[in-house]
């Protein structure tokens, strides 16, 4: 497969915290869409994200993308551009670490991440629950936790046709067709019948933690409490308490968005109590852990910054 730049750390990217207004023209604007899983893949895949900036005059800072800490396994692909993580070195300077393949796989992320594209292009991301990804691909994704790795290094040659087809798809419709073509037969063989209707994006996190809790109860039949805690962390990358905190924070984002849509003030102390935090300081710490920003700064960037397009799409 096409390999990206071989340099490990490059200085020519904007600062990680750079601000850039949402692009509104002139000319074409970014095409950004979120699709829930096609009917045949409901239960196997949570969502598909597609973004196309070809022909869009984005500046360097507008080509940054910020992502939250997340429990999801993601298969991502990049067409016509190089992408990679933006990291901060010991001196505080931002450095770009290009991905080494045009199709990458990432496991659950315990901290927020940011990526940068060196030019406009088209990309996408298929999002899976950890346990569903393990069933679908027949693999253990624990080694990919907190990492981005070339997809075929993990998936193996059997999935090379899927990766090539995703890179060849030139629009959203064809992307969804490719995922359906390559994943549905495998999912049907695993399920034997249609799966139950999946939860909404807002309820997805709570649904996942509930499933993990049921798994923990099964382990408790043969293991001690500490062994179960270790098993949960080995399986999912986090403790049950950490998962519960992440789900609580995700609910906070949706509640804040609803207040904004209704024209109501943000009211951080009230939101903190409504969503189960002990106080506003507890809520602020949780938001910073998930996004890297305080609630006030996050709300400002959510509304104003091009690089927060993923948050606006998901919440």
Coordinates of C-alpha atoms in Angstrom, one line a residue, residues 35 86 138 154 167 170 177 203 239-240 243 256 263 265 272 275 311-312:
X35 CA -23.7 8.0 8.8
X86 CA 0.3 16.4 16.3
X138 CA -11.5 -12.0 14.8
X154 CA -3.1 -5.8 12.5
X167 CA -9.0 4.1 -0.9
X170 CA -14.5 8.5 -4.4
X177 CA -21.2 0.3 -0.4
X203 CA -27.0 6.4 24.4
X239 CA -11.2 0.5 34.7
X240 CA -15.0 0.3 35.1
X243 CA -15.5 4.1 31.7
X256 CA -25.1 21.2 26.9
X263 CA -31.4 29.2 23.5
X265 CA -27.5 29.7 29.0
X272 CA -22.6 19.5 36.6
X275 CA -25.3 15.0 35.0
X311 CA -17.3 17.2 17.9
X312 CA -20.0 19.1 16.0

